């Protein structure tokens, strides 16, 4: 499983989420709702001073990140033609079901992620209702929860892979 990108896929997704958090915060700082009526609302985005620079750097970094991601997927698919990764699919790439061991590992990791969501999503909803948080804070909260999901999955799989390698 060494060099199998399916194992490190959560790290790639955490990197993308980190960049999206920066873009979300900067966009939130640059956006101002100017007019709310019964038929809709208007908003204004103003990128001034350091906000414009951070936004441009974050967008550039995101484009570079996606390019590297696609290049690594192509490399992986050439190296492992029987374990291909699709860049965009509805089925998460983290589901590794090559054999019974990986099927069991995936099952345990996703069980931990489900437990994580069972606690964190209600907490985020509670904080957002009680704290009257703005949309940017809620979006960043959702992205942080998603980042936590990938961290839990990756760390669980890594621990199980290490213990499986030690047994061999």
PDB file of C-alpha atoms in Angstrom:
ATOM      1  CA  UNK A   1       0.000   0.000   0.000  1.00  0.00           C
ATOM      2  CA  UNK A   2       3.055   2.230  -0.043  1.00  0.00           C
ATOM      3  CA  UNK A   3       2.606   5.139  -2.482  1.00  0.00           C
ATOM      4  CA  UNK A   4      -1.103   4.325  -2.844  1.00  0.00           C
ATOM      5  CA  UNK A   5      -2.779   7.717  -3.132  1.00  0.00           C
ATOM      6  CA  UNK A   6      -6.065   6.277  -1.866  1.00  0.00           C
ATOM      7  CA  UNK A   7      -4.498   6.135   1.611  1.00  0.00           C
ATOM      8  CA  UNK A   8      -3.313   9.760   1.502  1.00  0.00           C
ATOM      9  CA  UNK A   9      -6.447  11.107  -0.210  1.00  0.00           C
ATOM     10  CA  UNK A  10      -7.786  12.580   3.081  1.00  0.00           C
ATOM     11  CA  UNK A  11      -4.628  14.694   3.386  1.00  0.00           C
ATOM     12  CA  UNK A  12      -5.243  16.095  -0.085  1.00  0.00           C
ATOM     13  CA  UNK A  13      -8.811  16.892   0.838  1.00  0.00           C
ATOM     14  CA  UNK A  14      -7.731  18.554   4.063  1.00  0.00           C
ATOM     15  CA  UNK A  15      -5.365  20.749   2.050  1.00  0.00           C
ATOM     16  CA  UNK A  16      -8.191  21.773  -0.271  1.00  0.00           C
ATOM     17  CA  UNK A  17     -10.451  22.508   2.700  1.00  0.00           C
ATOM     18  CA  UNK A  18      -7.744  24.643   4.319  1.00  0.00           C
ATOM     19  CA  UNK A  19      -7.488  26.762   1.174  1.00  0.00           C
ATOM     20  CA  UNK A  20     -11.298  26.993   0.986  1.00  0.00           C
ATOM     21  CA  UNK A  21     -11.374  28.215   4.594  1.00  0.00           C
ATOM     22  CA  UNK A  22      -8.995  31.043   3.697  1.00  0.00           C
ATOM     23  CA  UNK A  23     -11.046  31.923   0.601  1.00  0.00           C
ATOM     24  CA  UNK A  24     -14.275  31.827   2.640  1.00  0.00           C
ATOM     25  CA  UNK A  25     -12.913  34.106   5.364  1.00  0.00           C
ATOM     26  CA  UNK A  26     -11.502  36.602   2.874  1.00  0.00           C
ATOM     27  CA  UNK A  27     -14.730  36.596   0.860  1.00  0.00           C
ATOM     28  CA  UNK A  28     -16.676  37.117   4.089  1.00  0.00           C
ATOM     29  CA  UNK A  29     -14.494  40.097   4.961  1.00  0.00           C
ATOM     30  CA  UNK A  30     -14.984  41.583   1.482  1.00  0.00           C
ATOM     31  CA  UNK A  31     -18.757  41.060   1.286  1.00  0.00           C
ATOM     32  CA  UNK A  32     -21.340  43.468   2.630  1.00  0.00           C
ATOM     33  CA  UNK A  33     -25.106  43.022   2.262  1.00  0.00           C
ATOM     34  CA  UNK A  34     -26.383  46.399   1.114  1.00  0.00           C
ATOM     35  CA  UNK A  35     -30.115  45.984   0.527  1.00  0.00           C
ATOM     36  CA  UNK A  36     -32.638  43.367   1.637  1.00  0.00           C
ATOM     37  CA  UNK A  37     -36.150  43.472   0.184  1.00  0.00           C
ATOM     38  CA  UNK A  38     -39.048  41.053  -0.082  1.00  0.00           C
ATOM     39  CA  UNK A  39     -37.929  40.105  -3.597  1.00  0.00           C
ATOM     40  CA  UNK A  40     -34.253  39.482  -2.811  1.00  0.00           C
ATOM     41  CA  UNK A  41     -31.088  41.057  -1.585  1.00  0.00           C
ATOM     42  CA  UNK A  42     -28.073  42.869  -2.921  1.00  0.00           C
ATOM     43  CA  UNK A  43     -24.532  42.503  -1.806  1.00  0.00           C
ATOM     44  CA  UNK A  44     -21.296  44.207  -2.560  1.00  0.00           C
ATOM     45  CA  UNK A  45     -17.850  42.657  -2.658  1.00  0.00           C
ATOM     46  CA  UNK A  46     -14.939  45.001  -2.164  1.00  0.00           C
ATOM     47  CA  UNK A  47     -11.416  43.637  -2.181  1.00  0.00           C
ATOM     48  CA  UNK A  48      -9.190  46.342  -0.750  1.00  0.00           C
ATOM     49  CA  UNK A  49      -5.732  46.488   0.787  1.00  0.00           C
ATOM     50  CA  UNK A  50      -4.427  43.211   2.160  1.00  0.00           C
ATOM     51  CA  UNK A  51      -7.742  41.388   1.567  1.00  0.00           C
ATOM     52  CA  UNK A  52      -7.262  41.556  -2.214  1.00  0.00           C
ATOM     53  CA  UNK A  53      -3.723  40.230  -1.924  1.00  0.00           C
ATOM     54  CA  UNK A  54      -4.719  37.357   0.334  1.00  0.00           C
ATOM     55  CA  UNK A  55      -7.645  36.496  -1.950  1.00  0.00           C
ATOM     56  CA  UNK A  56      -5.439  36.434  -5.070  1.00  0.00           C
ATOM     57  CA  UNK A  57      -2.745  34.369  -3.353  1.00  0.00           C
ATOM     58  CA  UNK A  58      -5.334  31.906  -1.999  1.00  0.00           C
ATOM     59  CA  UNK A  59      -7.015  31.528  -5.397  1.00  0.00           C
ATOM     60  CA  UNK A  60      -3.640  31.055  -7.106  1.00  0.00           C
ATOM     61  CA  UNK A  61      -2.647  28.477  -4.467  1.00  0.00           C
ATOM     62  CA  UNK A  62      -5.963  26.683  -4.971  1.00  0.00           C
ATOM     63  CA  UNK A  63      -5.418  26.447  -8.741  1.00  0.00           C
ATOM     64  CA  UNK A  64      -1.868  25.134  -8.197  1.00  0.00           C
ATOM     65  CA  UNK A  65      -3.175  22.689  -5.593  1.00  0.00           C
ATOM     66  CA  UNK A  66      -5.838  21.336  -7.963  1.00  0.00           C
ATOM     67  CA  UNK A  67      -3.258  21.003 -10.739  1.00  0.00           C
ATOM     68  CA  UNK A  68      -0.911  19.029  -8.462  1.00  0.00           C
ATOM     69  CA  UNK A  69      -3.840  16.928  -7.273  1.00  0.00           C
ATOM     70  CA  UNK A  70      -4.819  15.966 -10.827  1.00  0.00           C
ATOM     71  CA  UNK A  71      -1.172  15.259 -11.759  1.00  0.00           C
ATOM     72  CA  UNK A  72      -0.814  12.972  -8.727  1.00  0.00           C
ATOM     73  CA  UNK A  73      -4.042  11.168  -9.581  1.00  0.00           C
ATOM     74  CA  UNK A  74      -2.708  10.515 -13.100  1.00  0.00           C
ATOM     75  CA  UNK A  75       0.581   9.227 -11.674  1.00  0.00           C
ATOM     76  CA  UNK A  76      -1.297   6.971  -9.275  1.00  0.00           C
ATOM     77  CA  UNK A  77      -3.507   5.611 -12.056  1.00  0.00           C
ATOM     78  CA  UNK A  78      -0.440   4.795 -14.188  1.00  0.00           C
ATOM     79  CA  UNK A  79       1.332   3.152 -11.243  1.00  0.00           C
ATOM     80  CA  UNK A  80      -1.744   1.212 -10.071  1.00  0.00           C
ATOM     81  CA  UNK A  81      -3.983   0.535 -13.100  1.00  0.00           C
ATOM     82  CA  UNK A  82      -6.066  -1.922 -11.057  1.00  0.00           C
ATOM     83  CA  UNK A  83      -6.695   0.673  -8.303  1.00  0.00           C
ATOM     84  CA  UNK A  84      -7.627   3.736 -10.329  1.00  0.00           C
ATOM     85  CA  UNK A  85      -8.848   6.944  -8.747  1.00  0.00           C
ATOM     86  CA  UNK A  86     -11.461   9.141 -10.375  1.00  0.00           C
ATOM     87  CA  UNK A  87     -10.915  12.834  -9.729  1.00  0.00           C
ATOM     88  CA  UNK A  88     -14.601  13.611  -9.359  1.00  0.00           C
ATOM     89  CA  UNK A  89     -17.039  10.921  -8.264  1.00  0.00           C
ATOM     90  CA  UNK A  90     -19.911  10.528  -5.822  1.00  0.00           C
ATOM     91  CA  UNK A  91     -18.300   7.513  -4.136  1.00  0.00           C
ATOM     92  CA  UNK A  92     -15.580   8.646  -1.698  1.00  0.00           C
ATOM     93  CA  UNK A  93     -12.105   7.504  -2.732  1.00  0.00           C
ATOM     94  CA  UNK A  94     -11.395   6.566   0.869  1.00  0.00           C
ATOM     95  CA  UNK A  95     -13.466   3.401   0.506  1.00  0.00           C
ATOM     96  CA  UNK A  96     -10.704   0.867  -0.016  1.00  0.00           C
ATOM     97  CA  UNK A  97     -12.302  -2.508  -0.534  1.00  0.00           C
ATOM     98  CA  UNK A  98      -9.449  -4.451  -2.153  1.00  0.00           C
ATOM     99  CA  UNK A  99      -9.686  -7.292   0.317  1.00  0.00           C
ATOM    100  CA  UNK A 100     -11.279  -8.166   3.656  1.00  0.00           C
ATOM    101  CA  UNK A 101      -8.607  -6.294   5.635  1.00  0.00           C
ATOM    102  CA  UNK A 102      -9.155  -2.991   3.853  1.00  0.00           C
ATOM    103  CA  UNK A 103     -12.903  -3.463   3.854  1.00  0.00           C
ATOM    104  CA  UNK A 104     -12.778  -3.875   7.641  1.00  0.00           C
ATOM    105  CA  UNK A 105     -10.418  -0.907   8.039  1.00  0.00           C
ATOM    106  CA  UNK A 106     -12.712   1.292   5.949  1.00  0.00           C
ATOM    107  CA  UNK A 107     -15.692   0.148   7.989  1.00  0.00           C
ATOM    108  CA  UNK A 108     -13.996   1.027  11.304  1.00  0.00           C
ATOM    109  CA  UNK A 109     -12.764   4.404  10.089  1.00  0.00           C
ATOM    110  CA  UNK A 110     -16.144   5.421   8.679  1.00  0.00           C
ATOM    111  CA  UNK A 111     -17.799   4.294  11.918  1.00  0.00           C
ATOM    112  CA  UNK A 112     -15.586   6.736  13.839  1.00  0.00           C
ATOM    113  CA  UNK A 113     -16.400   9.492  11.348  1.00  0.00           C
ATOM    114  CA  UNK A 114     -20.130   8.820  11.742  1.00  0.00           C
ATOM    115  CA  UNK A 115     -19.800   9.112  15.542  1.00  0.00           C
ATOM    116  CA  UNK A 116     -17.875  12.359  15.054  1.00  0.00           C
ATOM    117  CA  UNK A 117     -20.658  13.808  12.894  1.00  0.00           C
ATOM    118  CA  UNK A 118     -23.321  12.661  15.352  1.00  0.00           C
ATOM    119  CA  UNK A 119     -21.778  15.041  17.910  1.00  0.00           C
ATOM    120  CA  UNK A 120     -20.278  17.896  15.934  1.00  0.00           C
ATOM    121  CA  UNK A 121     -23.147  18.794  13.608  1.00  0.00           C
ATOM    122  CA  UNK A 122     -25.698  19.254  16.422  1.00  0.00           C
ATOM    123  CA  UNK A 123     -23.109  21.293  18.349  1.00  0.00           C
ATOM    124  CA  UNK A 124     -22.522  23.560  15.347  1.00  0.00           C
ATOM    125  CA  UNK A 125     -26.263  24.032  14.894  1.00  0.00           C
ATOM    126  CA  UNK A 126     -26.659  24.803  18.602  1.00  0.00           C
ATOM    127  CA  UNK A 127     -23.816  27.342  18.586  1.00  0.00           C
ATOM    128  CA  UNK A 128     -25.120  29.000  15.446  1.00  0.00           C
ATOM    129  CA  UNK A 129     -28.658  29.303  16.847  1.00  0.00           C
ATOM    130  CA  UNK A 130     -27.641  30.497  20.299  1.00  0.00           C
ATOM    131  CA  UNK A 131     -24.702  32.618  19.210  1.00  0.00           C
ATOM    132  CA  UNK A 132     -26.362  34.227  16.177  1.00  0.00           C
ATOM    133  CA  UNK A 133     -23.207  33.574  14.213  1.00  0.00           C
ATOM    134  CA  UNK A 134     -22.719  35.099  10.789  1.00  0.00           C
ATOM    135  CA  UNK A 135     -22.750  33.061   7.624  1.00  0.00           C
ATOM    136  CA  UNK A 136     -18.967  33.185   7.263  1.00  0.00           C
ATOM    137  CA  UNK A 137     -18.455  31.687  10.730  1.00  0.00           C
ATOM    138  CA  UNK A 138     -21.004  28.951  10.003  1.00  0.00           C
ATOM    139  CA  UNK A 139     -19.360  28.127   6.658  1.00  0.00           C
ATOM    140  CA  UNK A 140     -15.925  27.982   8.268  1.00  0.00           C
ATOM    141  CA  UNK A 141     -17.409  25.775  11.002  1.00  0.00           C
ATOM    142  CA  UNK A 142     -18.758  23.358   8.391  1.00  0.00           C
ATOM    143  CA  UNK A 143     -15.382  23.298   6.633  1.00  0.00           C
ATOM    144  CA  UNK A 144     -13.579  22.670   9.941  1.00  0.00           C
ATOM    145  CA  UNK A 145     -15.943  19.795  10.679  1.00  0.00           C
ATOM    146  CA  UNK A 146     -15.191  18.345   7.231  1.00  0.00           C
ATOM    147  CA  UNK A 147     -11.465  18.725   7.903  1.00  0.00           C
ATOM    148  CA  UNK A 148     -11.919  16.869  11.186  1.00  0.00           C
ATOM    149  CA  UNK A 149     -13.700  14.072   9.339  1.00  0.00           C
ATOM    150  CA  UNK A 150     -10.774  13.558   7.004  1.00  0.00           C
ATOM    151  CA  UNK A 151      -8.282  13.735   9.876  1.00  0.00           C
ATOM    152  CA  UNK A 152     -10.172  11.070  11.858  1.00  0.00           C
ATOM    153  CA  UNK A 153     -10.396   8.832   8.801  1.00  0.00           C
ATOM    154  CA  UNK A 154      -6.721   9.267   7.860  1.00  0.00           C
ATOM    155  CA  UNK A 155      -5.341   8.792  11.371  1.00  0.00           C
ATOM    156  CA  UNK A 156      -7.499   5.708  11.934  1.00  0.00           C
ATOM    157  CA  UNK A 157      -6.417   4.140   8.636  1.00  0.00           C
ATOM    158  CA  UNK A 158      -2.769   4.991   9.314  1.00  0.00           C
ATOM    159  CA  UNK A 159      -2.860   3.357  12.754  1.00  0.00           C
ATOM    160  CA  UNK A 160      -4.488   0.237  11.353  1.00  0.00           C
ATOM    161  CA  UNK A 161      -2.023   0.070   8.446  1.00  0.00           C
ATOM    162  CA  UNK A 162       0.927   0.346  10.847  1.00  0.00           C
ATOM    163  CA  UNK A 163      -0.434  -2.416  13.069  1.00  0.00           C
ATOM    164  CA  UNK A 164      -1.124  -4.615  10.013  1.00  0.00           C
ATOM    165  CA  UNK A 165       2.441  -4.046   8.721  1.00  0.00           C
ATOM    166  CA  UNK A 166       3.912  -4.893  12.148  1.00  0.00           C
ATOM    167  CA  UNK A 167       2.009  -8.190  12.212  1.00  0.00           C
ATOM    168  CA  UNK A 168       3.509  -9.222   8.864  1.00  0.00           C
TER     169      UNK A 168
END
